[in-house]
Amino acid sequence: MIPVSDLTAVRRALASHEIETPSWAFGNSGTRFKVFAQPGVPRTPEEKIADAATVHRFTGVAPQVALHIPWDTVEDYGALASYARDQGVRLGAINTNVFQDDDYKLGSVTNPDPGIRRKATDHLLEAISIMDATGSRDLKLWFSDGINYPGQDDLRTRQDRLAQALRETYDRLGDDQRIVLEYKLFEPAFYATDVPDWGTSYAHCVELGEKATVCIDTGHHAPGTNIEFIVAFLLRQNKLGAFDFNSRFYADDDLMVGAADPFQLFRIMYEIVRGDALHPDRGIAFMLDQCHNIERKIPAVIRSVMNVQEATAKALLVDRDALSAAQSAGDVLEANAVVMDAYNTDVRPLLAQVREDAGLDPDPMAAFKRSGYQERVDAERVGGEQAGWGA
Amino acid sequence: MIPVSDLTAVRRALASHEIETPSWAFGNSGTRFKVFAQPGVPRTPEEKIADAATVHRFTGVAPQVALHIPWDTVEDYGALASYARDQGVRLGAINTNVFQDDDYKLGSVTNPDPGIRRKATDHLLEAISIMDATGSRDLKLWFSDGINYPGQDDLRTRQDRLAQALRETYDRLGDDQRIVLEYKLFEPAFYATDVPDWGTSYAHCVELGEKATVCIDTGHHAPGTNIEFIVAFLLRQNKLGAFDFNSRFYADDDLMVGAADPFQLFRIMYEIVRGDALHPDRGIAFMLDQCHNIERKIPAVIRSVMNVQEATAKALLVDRDALSAAQSAGDVLEANAVVMDAYNTDVRPLLAQVREDAGLDPDPMAAFKRSGYQERVDAERVGGEQAGWGA
Amino acid sequence: MIPVSDLTAVRRALASHEIETPSWAFGNSGTRFKVFAQPGVPRTPEEKIADAATVHRFTGVAPQVALHIPWDTVEDYGALASYARDQGVRLGAINTNVFQDDDYKLGSVTNPDPGIRRKATDHLLEAISIMDATGSRDLKLWFSDGINYPGQDDLRTRQDRLAQALRETYDRLGDDQRIVLEYKLFEPAFYATDVPDWGTSYAHCVELGEKATVCIDTGHHAPGTNIEFIVAFLLRQNKLGAFDFNSRFYADDDLMVGAADPFQLFRIMYEIVRGDALHPDRGIAFMLDQCHNIERKIPAVIRSVMNVQEATAKALLVDRDALSAAQSAGDVLEANAVVMDAYNTDVRPLLAQVREDAGLDPDPMAAFKRSGYQERVDAERVGGEQAGWGA
Amino acid sequence: MIPVSDLTAVRRALASHEIETPSWAFGNSGTRFKVFAQPGVPRTPEEKIADAATVHRFTGVAPQVALHIPWDTVEDYGALASYARDQGVRLGAINTNVFQDDDYKLGSVTNPDPGIRRKATDHLLEAISIMDATGSRDLKLWFSDGINYPGQDDLRTRQDRLAQALRETYDRLGDDQRIVLEYKLFEPAFYATDVPDWGTSYAHCVELGEKATVCIDTGHHAPGTNIEFIVAFLLRQNKLGAFDFNSRFYADDDLMVGAADPFQLFRIMYEIVRGDALHPDRGIAFMLDQCHNIERKIPAVIRSVMNVQEATAKALLVDRDALSAAQSAGDVLEANAVVMDAYNTDVRPLLAQVREDAGLDPDPMAAFKRSGYQERVDAERVGGEQAGWGA
């Protein structure tokens, strides 16, 4: 049992937790086989921000929304940031996109063609200019670059090209800006990806400097990879910058975080708690990156935020003293039991309390449903072109 | 060393081998991130057939082309069959598509909505009517049906629905028609797929009857699956109907067959040879099912056909007597060596000879390049809508 | 919320649930690198049974213990059964062992050498004689048979040999006896295993007849395999006979069931509940098959039994009516939420109540610790040869 | 076609290639289920060296043999080195063993108990003393350390302990000595391993300094990992020190290198050739680390050496100019074709020529068989205790 005084600390930690939502989660998405459109989907960046703000209004812990360029391109980013503030949220990470132009068929910053590399790097630099306007801290870099066939291009030369583009981009960063460099095992490249694993991202970030950190997308690993080990290791190296949360059974399924393996999410959040990295001041961005292909999008994001909260609450409930004692004593069963005791606790009443303390409805899903927001946007957002991946 | 008399049999076997090409391999394809268009891509089923006929003209072993409905929908299938004959090829398997209509968001024949199940089953029945017109033997069924989240639908009830649709379809088959039922581990469904593995396909086929057989897509398995075991097992059970050939490093990458693991392709073809199932009379359809996302499509198909041929030639070169002797003696190294001896043989001269015997250029890739076909279609096929997956 | 009347049914279901423990879980085990011995480990089948009976005494739901032959070979099996009854448990499945004799280096029932096949089959027949003496219902067959190198032996011929041995064994079964046929992807064979997946086991069982059923070892699948699908499918086909429960992160790790992925265990047990297959009368054997390499063995088995109970309790708490309604309506989020609501419930108080109703201590782990049993056997079981895998 | 002048360079490269054999490959090995003993297996380090020297005698490219301490513990390592020289080989890497003492049940250098950490680190230091005596350059470190259950020990603290032991060991290295640090995904630990991937090994090596490099065991990766990418990346970072060659279909199967995926071995060796890292002067140790559980051991090692040679020969035959041209032009099919052209070449005649140039029999397997060595040691090595993993 956790004493009441500790529960106060847990509640405080939960109240200060921040989860960043992605603008594109509110747009249409799908697989290569089909994108199923949904009613009420935003047509503009503003409508996406309105949906993200709705998620924040009901959860209280999602005050920031990430943009994807060019999907969220606008004339005036200052005005967009101001719009977001009016809605009660802030603009967060700027996500670059160097994978949807015809030029990028064989890569962007690692393309054999120097002209295309130049174009891709320029896009990264432009994204920093957008960050200047939005006040964003994080430049999120994901490169779809890779090759499909052995021999198609030279693995090592592509690393040289990658390093060069990263260096140029890094040098353009302002004092309060940073790179978070994502890695991914495969897709859309099917033989070799230029940043396939955390080790590659880490090595480049170390060479770049302090303002470059690794971004862990929880769906981007080989089967069997122990993600919480990577979390613990990167925290120790001071090189963890961000998460792209989602969940997967097979590949980069992009399901709602916590839906496929809630125990894994708990173990990840435990390493965050253990590394004292939960508070926003610690600089870890907890972002969602998901595809709600078949489920309604806004409640799916609300559910995802709640799933992260529940995993975090359980992680905070781990009796760290008892755990240390069992670990030191080499008591395998007891140490595991301490962790499982927290995991098996139903934290939903605790989180309901945290929400009530913050003046929120204790049940965000029910409150959203009652709010009529979905029905309203379904009715209003007719005509125009629904937002999507823009491919 | 293989004696000359045996080489004659090998050459004869290679000359009679038939590989079926898919109409959609000549159209555009891509990943969920981007479809990169190519010049010269067909705009009509006829243009696809012309490309397939070109592959046959240079390889001599690809006389049949599979259609995908509705991607290859035409008014008059008899006329299309006639057009194909004029081009020197035949129409092959009819592939059904119950995954791209908005109605199929939650499934086709396993959808909770009986009206949608009816619609999907009707499509399957319609495909048999097309087979009647084209003279096709094989109805290829691939169901993208599945669910993304635990609880989304009832796993067992969906099997009941599947069985019902299969039964109705089976009962509509003509005497010389059959079902080949594909299975796939995941994608586009990300938690459970309704026909995820060969066991599921097999069990349904056994219950349906003799005219239902399993189709093995070489990219549809869990990591580590021994595909040649499945080939051997299904041949023993008399339930192997077809292959969808392609290759993969990770998931359903749909790369050119033999590109990722040529040794695996050889092992698969060895089981075919060992099971005496190579000749067209034996009823196994050797089809390609690939996505040439970044490489030129026609030469990619030619290369794929050649890869299958090379693996087959090596399989035919295995010294079966020496292998049996080593296996019976429990000589692990020698038995493996007999197999590797065939695999390590450079069979390209042998295949060049087989082609020359058939009056073909010994080097299909070079001959195609010299032919100017690509340049011609690049120039001619301008305007109109390029064929693709139609999503 | 589950109404009280339903909770009564849940409690009744939990009280009647039976989990079979394996004698070998109490002996030493390890990896190929090292077997770490523990104090207090049994030296005899009787001492193993005493440990199993201890697990039952504290959990109330583990009344049966499986034997492994020859590890548990005794002169008089009737006497052993009587000893077990005196301890408060019954003898359960007889596990055969055709993998530890030098003769079995290249296989047992699929060995190229007919003499070795004879010897292996005779062992299976002898195990049925033991079943006659112990009153056991289940003959558990696991074949380590397979090959390490391509070509080492003929895949298809090995199936013929396997079928022959299974047929002979099946025909020897008494009226109330049955075969449960295990499958395993790999280990100790590293290229091809003769019964690698459920499909292979299923096909052989169908050919054998009604008294042959499939045994699912939860650690024996390729990465990404959806085990609960297999459960649902085999229940539908009336061919699920037994589970070998354990858990794994990577391969056949044989960790405590529920330790690696408690959500998966819940999903498996949900399919059991949904298929109305929980009650012992339904003939599914819920067995543990684990290796407690580094943790104390008796409490590890108690914890494992409790893990299965907790997963089962959650599965029983799923609101089936609400689930069906959401599934029929195609409400993806709501259907998933119904399932997650049960999973997120803390069922430990409910199970404590079930135990108290049965006159047991509500906390089996604590009660076992207080009992002094471990200290007693640690002190008593000195000298002699500790039981292990006997390799 | 490769011009004759280039073939001379290829032959020279092949003649200078060196492959290190492991003493333990000649001893007995097995799985956790069974170690099958073989006749003729060495009883002493000297007999193992004699077998390794035999491999060298027939292949000409295996002049160095790695030792495993304590399996190869002797009184006088100088005398052992001298014995090796007399046999025509040198002593190579010293492999440490901190996984088979009862103390190491919960880890060695990462154990919660500081006394056990001290003991383990002392073993590492002792191994360097042995290196001083044998003149070995490489201290190979493989830590089986890890945990089986979430919570069992603290992931991050274990990294601190690991770093401390590595630092102390590193500081003890002589000027011409170095650490090669192995990584492994899992086994014998089944939840988290303390050095699970190349990134972890790399990060520690970077912090240690120039004399610490990464060792790639080709069987130690998650499914789908692109090993040649890691090779290329580590060469670029100047941090690749060694290979432990073997092959696998599933986990750490430890089959003969090249047996499971010869195309992968070719791709790995191509990155070596492309990085100009083949020559012994470049400091990459090409070691075998295999388990010949069921096949005869000496010929299995000969075959493995030949497999590496064949992959290397093919890698050397890649037409680098043509490849670069195709890559620069973005010609996917042509670039792939250049690589495949080399892979599809039968290099056995070329290697036969290289052997004849060196005064060796062109067919090492046949020559070994004819030599009568196996029969002789089978007859002589009777009695005593066969070498094995010593567990």
Coordinates of N, CA, C and O in Angstrom, one line a residue, chain D residues 248-347:
Chain D
R248 N 22.2 -18.7 -38.5 CA 21.0 -19.0 -37.7 C 19.7 -18.8 -38.6 O 19.7 -17.9 -39.5
F249 N 18.7 -19.6 -38.3 CA 17.4 -19.4 -38.9 C 16.5 -18.7 -37.9 O 15.6 -17.9 -38.3
Y250 N 16.7 -18.9 -36.6 CA 15.8 -18.4 -35.6 C 16.4 -17.6 -34.5 O 16.1 -16.4 -34.4
A251 N 17.2 -18.2 -33.7 CA 17.8 -17.4 -32.6 C 19.3 -17.5 -32.7 O 19.9 -17.3 -33.7
D252 N 20.0 -17.9 -31.6 CA 21.5 -18.0 -31.7 C 21.8 -19.5 -32.0 O 22.3 -20.2 -31.2
D253 N 21.4 -19.9 -33.2 CA 21.4 -21.3 -33.6 C 22.8 -21.8 -33.7 O 23.1 -23.1 -33.5
D254 N 23.8 -21.0 -33.9 CA 25.2 -21.4 -34.0 C 25.5 -22.4 -35.0 O 26.4 -23.3 -34.8
L255 N 24.8 -22.4 -36.1 CA 25.0 -23.3 -37.2 C 26.3 -22.8 -38.0 O 26.8 -21.8 -37.7
M256 N 26.7 -23.7 -38.9 CA 27.9 -23.3 -39.7 C 27.6 -22.0 -40.5 O 26.6 -21.8 -41.1
V257 N 28.6 -21.1 -40.4 CA 28.4 -19.8 -41.1 C 28.1 -20.1 -42.6 O 28.7 -21.0 -43.2
G258 N 27.2 -19.3 -43.1 CA 26.9 -19.5 -44.5 C 25.9 -20.6 -44.8 O 25.4 -20.7 -45.9
A259 N 25.5 -21.3 -43.8 CA 24.6 -22.5 -44.0 C 23.2 -22.0 -44.1 O 22.4 -22.6 -44.9
A260 N 22.8 -21.0 -43.4 CA 21.4 -20.6 -43.3 C 21.1 -19.5 -44.4 O 20.0 -19.5 -45.0
D261 N 22.0 -18.6 -44.6 CA 21.7 -17.5 -45.5 C 23.0 -17.1 -46.2 O 23.6 -16.1 -45.8
P262 N 23.5 -17.8 -47.2 CA 24.7 -17.5 -47.8 C 24.7 -16.1 -48.5 O 25.8 -15.5 -48.6
F263 N 23.6 -15.7 -48.9 CA 23.5 -14.3 -49.5 C 23.8 -13.2 -48.5 O 24.5 -12.3 -48.8
Q264 N 23.4 -13.4 -47.3 CA 23.7 -12.5 -46.2 C 25.2 -12.4 -45.9 O 25.7 -11.4 -45.8
L265 N 25.8 -13.6 -45.9 CA 27.2 -13.7 -45.6 C 28.0 -12.9 -46.7 O 28.9 -12.2 -46.5
F266 N 27.5 -13.1 -48.0 CA 28.1 -12.4 -49.1 C 28.0 -10.9 -48.9 O 28.9 -10.1 -49.1
R267 N 26.8 -10.4 -48.5 CA 26.6 -9.0 -48.3 C 27.5 -8.4 -47.2 O 28.0 -7.3 -47.3
I268 N 27.6 -9.2 -46.2 CA 28.5 -8.8 -45.1 C 29.9 -8.7 -45.6 O 30.6 -7.7 -45.3
M269 N 30.4 -9.7 -46.3 CA 31.8 -9.6 -46.8 C 31.9 -8.5 -47.8 O 33.0 -8.0 -48.0
Y270 N 30.9 -8.2 -48.6 CA 31.0 -7.1 -49.5 C 31.3 -5.8 -48.8 O 32.1 -5.0 -49.2
E271 N 30.6 -5.6 -47.6 CA 30.9 -4.3 -46.9 C 32.3 -4.3 -46.4 O 32.9 -3.3 -46.3
I272 N 32.8 -5.5 -46.0 CA 34.2 -5.6 -45.6 C 35.2 -5.2 -46.8 O 36.1 -4.4 -46.6
V273 N 34.9 -5.8 -47.9 CA 35.7 -5.5 -49.1 C 35.6 -4.0 -49.5 O 36.6 -3.3 -49.7
R274 N 34.4 -3.5 -49.5 CA 34.1 -2.1 -49.8 C 34.8 -1.2 -48.8 O 35.3 -0.1 -49.2
G275 N 34.9 -1.6 -47.6 CA 35.5 -0.8 -46.5 C 37.0 -1.0 -46.4 O 37.7 -0.5 -45.5
D276 N 37.5 -1.8 -47.4 CA 38.9 -2.1 -47.4 C 39.4 -2.7 -46.1 O 40.5 -2.3 -45.6
A277 N 38.7 -3.6 -45.6 CA 39.0 -4.1 -44.2 C 39.3 -5.6 -44.2 O 39.3 -6.2 -43.1
L278 N 39.6 -6.2 -45.4 CA 39.8 -7.6 -45.4 C 41.1 -8.0 -44.9 O 41.3 -9.1 -44.2
H279 N 42.1 -7.3 -45.3 CA 43.5 -7.7 -45.0 C 43.8 -7.7 -43.5 O 43.3 -6.9 -42.8
P280 N 44.5 -8.7 -43.0 CA 44.8 -8.8 -41.6 C 45.3 -7.5 -41.0 O 45.1 -7.2 -39.8
D281 N 46.1 -6.8 -41.8 CA 46.6 -5.5 -41.3 C 45.6 -4.5 -40.8 O 45.9 -3.6 -40.0
R282 N 44.4 -4.7 -41.3 CA 43.3 -3.8 -41.0 C 42.7 -4.0 -39.6 O 41.8 -3.3 -39.1
G283 N 43.1 -5.1 -39.0 CA 42.7 -5.4 -37.6 C 41.3 -5.9 -37.3 O 40.9 -6.0 -36.2
I284 N 40.6 -6.4 -38.4 CA 39.4 -7.0 -38.1 C 39.6 -8.5 -37.9 O 40.2 -9.2 -38.8
A285 N 39.2 -9.1 -36.8 CA 39.4 -10.5 -36.6 C 38.1 -11.2 -37.1 O 37.0 -11.0 -36.7
F286 N 38.3 -12.2 -38.1 CA 37.2 -13.0 -38.6 C 37.2 -14.3 -37.9 O 37.9 -15.2 -38.3
M287 N 36.5 -14.4 -36.9 CA 36.5 -15.6 -36.1 C 35.2 -16.4 -36.3 O 34.1 -15.8 -36.6
L288 N 35.3 -17.7 -36.1 CA 34.1 -18.5 -36.1 C 33.7 -18.7 -34.7 O 34.5 -18.8 -33.8
D289 N 32.4 -18.8 -34.4 CA 31.9 -19.2 -33.1 C 30.6 -20.0 -33.3 O 29.5 -19.5 -33.5
Q290 N 30.8 -21.3 -33.4 CA 29.8 -22.2 -33.8 C 29.6 -23.4 -32.9 O 30.5 -23.7 -32.1
C291 N 28.5 -24.1 -33.0 CA 28.3 -25.4 -32.3 C 27.9 -26.5 -33.3 O 26.9 -26.4 -33.9
H292 N 28.8 -27.4 -33.4 CA 28.5 -28.5 -34.3 C 27.9 -29.7 -33.5 O 28.5 -30.7 -33.2
N293 N 26.6 -29.5 -33.2 CA 25.9 -30.4 -32.2 C 25.7 -31.8 -32.8 O 25.8 -32.8 -32.1
I294 N 25.5 -31.8 -34.1 CA 25.1 -33.1 -34.7 C 26.0 -33.5 -35.8 O 26.1 -34.7 -36.2
E295 N 26.8 -32.6 -36.4 CA 27.7 -33.0 -37.5 C 29.1 -33.1 -36.9 O 29.4 -32.6 -35.9
R296 N 29.9 -33.8 -37.7 CA 31.3 -34.0 -37.3 C 32.0 -32.7 -37.3 O 31.8 -31.8 -38.1
K297 N 32.8 -32.5 -36.3 CA 33.3 -31.1 -35.9 C 34.4 -30.6 -36.9 O 34.3 -29.5 -37.3
I298 N 35.4 -31.4 -37.1 CA 36.5 -30.9 -37.9 C 36.1 -30.6 -39.3 O 36.3 -29.4 -39.8
P299 N 35.4 -31.5 -40.0 CA 35.0 -31.1 -41.4 C 34.0 -30.0 -41.3 O 33.9 -29.2 -42.3
A300 N 33.2 -29.9 -40.3 CA 32.3 -28.7 -40.2 C 33.0 -27.4 -40.1 O 32.6 -26.4 -40.7
V301 N 34.1 -27.4 -39.4 CA 34.9 -26.2 -39.4 C 35.6 -25.9 -40.7 O 35.6 -24.7 -41.2
I302 N 36.0 -26.9 -41.4 CA 36.6 -26.8 -42.7 C 35.6 -26.2 -43.7 O 35.8 -25.2 -44.4
R303 N 34.4 -26.8 -43.6 CA 33.3 -26.3 -44.5 C 33.0 -24.8 -44.2 O 32.8 -24.0 -45.1
S304 N 33.0 -24.5 -42.9 CA 32.7 -23.1 -42.5 C 33.7 -22.1 -43.0 O 33.4 -21.0 -43.5
V305 N 35.0 -22.5 -42.9 CA 36.1 -21.7 -43.5 C 35.9 -21.5 -45.0 O 36.0 -20.4 -45.5
M306 N 35.5 -22.6 -45.6 CA 35.3 -22.5 -47.1 C 34.1 -21.6 -47.4 O 34.1 -20.9 -48.4
N307 N 33.1 -21.7 -46.6 CA 31.9 -20.8 -46.8 C 32.3 -19.4 -46.8 O 31.8 -18.5 -47.6
V308 N 33.1 -19.0 -45.8 CA 33.5 -17.6 -45.6 C 34.4 -17.3 -46.9 O 34.2 -16.2 -47.4
Q309 N 35.2 -18.2 -47.3 CA 36.1 -17.9 -48.5 C 35.2 -17.7 -49.7 O 35.5 -16.8 -50.5
E310 N 34.2 -18.5 -49.9 CA 33.4 -18.4 -51.1 C 32.6 -17.0 -51.1 O 32.5 -16.3 -52.1
A311 N 32.1 -16.7 -49.9 CA 31.4 -15.4 -49.8 C 32.4 -14.2 -50.1 O 32.0 -13.2 -50.8
T312 N 33.6 -14.4 -49.6 CA 34.6 -13.3 -49.8 C 35.0 -13.2 -51.3 O 35.1 -12.1 -51.8
A313 N 35.2 -14.4 -51.9 CA 35.5 -14.4 -53.3 C 34.5 -13.7 -54.1 O 34.8 -12.8 -55.0
K314 N 33.2 -14.0 -53.8 CA 32.1 -13.3 -54.6 C 32.1 -11.8 -54.3 O 31.9 -11.0 -55.2
A315 N 32.4 -11.4 -53.1 CA 32.4 -10.0 -52.7 C 33.5 -9.3 -53.5 O 33.4 -8.2 -54.0
L316 N 34.6 -10.0 -53.6 CA 35.8 -9.4 -54.3 C 35.5 -9.3 -55.8 O 36.1 -8.5 -56.5
L317 N 34.6 -10.1 -56.3 CA 34.3 -10.1 -57.8 C 33.3 -9.0 -58.2 O 33.0 -8.8 -59.4
V318 N 32.7 -8.4 -57.2 CA 31.7 -7.3 -57.6 C 32.5 -6.3 -58.4 O 33.5 -5.8 -58.0
D319 N 31.9 -5.9 -59.5 CA 32.5 -4.9 -60.4 C 32.2 -3.5 -59.8 O 31.1 -3.0 -60.1
R320 N 33.1 -3.0 -59.0 CA 32.8 -1.8 -58.3 C 32.6 -0.6 -59.1 O 31.8 0.3 -58.8
D321 N 33.3 -0.5 -60.3 CA 33.1 0.6 -61.2 C 31.6 0.6 -61.8 O 30.9 1.6 -61.8
A322 N 31.3 -0.6 -62.2 CA 29.9 -0.7 -62.8 C 28.9 -0.4 -61.7 O 27.8 0.2 -62.0
L323 N 29.2 -0.9 -60.5 CA 28.2 -0.7 -59.4 C 28.1 0.8 -59.1 O 26.9 1.3 -59.0
S324 N 29.2 1.5 -59.0 CA 29.1 2.9 -58.7 C 28.4 3.7 -59.8 O 27.6 4.6 -59.5
A325 N 28.6 3.3 -61.0 CA 28.0 4.0 -62.1 C 26.5 3.8 -62.1 O 25.7 4.8 -62.2
A326 N 26.0 2.6 -61.8 CA 24.6 2.3 -61.7 C 24.0 3.0 -60.5 O 22.9 3.6 -60.6
Q327 N 24.7 3.0 -59.4 CA 24.2 3.7 -58.2 C 24.0 5.2 -58.5 O 23.0 5.8 -58.1
S328 N 25.0 5.8 -59.0 CA 25.0 7.2 -59.3 C 23.9 7.6 -60.2 O 23.2 8.6 -60.1
A329 N 23.6 6.7 -61.2 CA 22.6 6.9 -62.2 C 21.2 6.6 -61.6 O 20.2 6.9 -62.3
G330 N 21.1 6.1 -60.4 CA 19.8 5.7 -59.8 C 19.2 4.6 -60.6 O 18.0 4.4 -60.6
D331 N 20.0 3.7 -61.2 CA 19.5 2.6 -61.9 C 19.4 1.4 -61.0 O 20.3 0.6 -60.8
V332 N 18.2 1.3 -60.3 CA 18.0 0.3 -59.3 C 18.3 -1.1 -59.8 O 19.0 -1.9 -59.1
L333 N 17.7 -1.5 -60.9 CA 17.8 -2.8 -61.4 C 19.3 -3.1 -61.8 O 19.7 -4.3 -61.5
E334 N 19.9 -2.2 -62.4 CA 21.3 -2.5 -62.9 C 22.2 -2.6 -61.7 O 23.1 -3.5 -61.7
A335 N 22.1 -1.7 -60.7 CA 22.9 -1.8 -59.5 C 22.8 -3.1 -58.8 O 23.8 -3.7 -58.4
N336 N 21.5 -3.5 -58.7 CA 21.3 -4.8 -58.0 C 21.9 -5.9 -58.9 O 22.4 -6.9 -58.4
A337 N 21.7 -5.8 -60.2 CA 22.2 -6.8 -61.1 C 23.7 -7.0 -61.0 O 24.3 -8.1 -61.1
V338 N 24.5 -5.9 -60.8 CA 25.9 -6.0 -60.7 C 26.3 -6.8 -59.5 O 27.2 -7.7 -59.6
V339 N 25.6 -6.6 -58.4 CA 25.9 -7.3 -57.2 C 25.5 -8.8 -57.3 O 26.2 -9.7 -57.0
M340 N 24.3 -9.0 -57.9 CA 23.9 -10.4 -58.1 C 24.7 -11.2 -59.1 O 24.9 -12.4 -59.0
D341 N 25.3 -10.5 -60.0 CA 26.1 -11.1 -61.0 C 27.3 -11.8 -60.3 O 27.7 -12.9 -60.6
A342 N 27.9 -11.0 -59.4 CA 29.0 -11.6 -58.6 C 28.5 -12.7 -57.7 O 29.2 -13.8 -57.6
Y343 N 27.4 -12.5 -57.1 CA 26.9 -13.5 -56.2 C 26.6 -14.8 -56.9 O 26.8 -15.9 -56.4
N344 N 26.1 -14.7 -58.1 CA 25.7 -15.9 -58.9 C 26.9 -16.6 -59.5 O 26.7 -17.7 -60.1
T345 N 28.0 -16.0 -59.4 CA 29.2 -16.7 -60.0 C 29.6 -17.9 -59.2 O 29.6 -17.8 -57.9
D346 N 30.0 -18.9 -59.8 CA 30.5 -20.1 -59.1 C 32.0 -19.9 -58.9 O 32.8 -20.0 -59.8
V347 N 32.4 -19.6 -57.6 CA 33.8 -19.2 -57.3 C 34.6 -20.4 -56.9 O 35.8 -20.2 -56.6

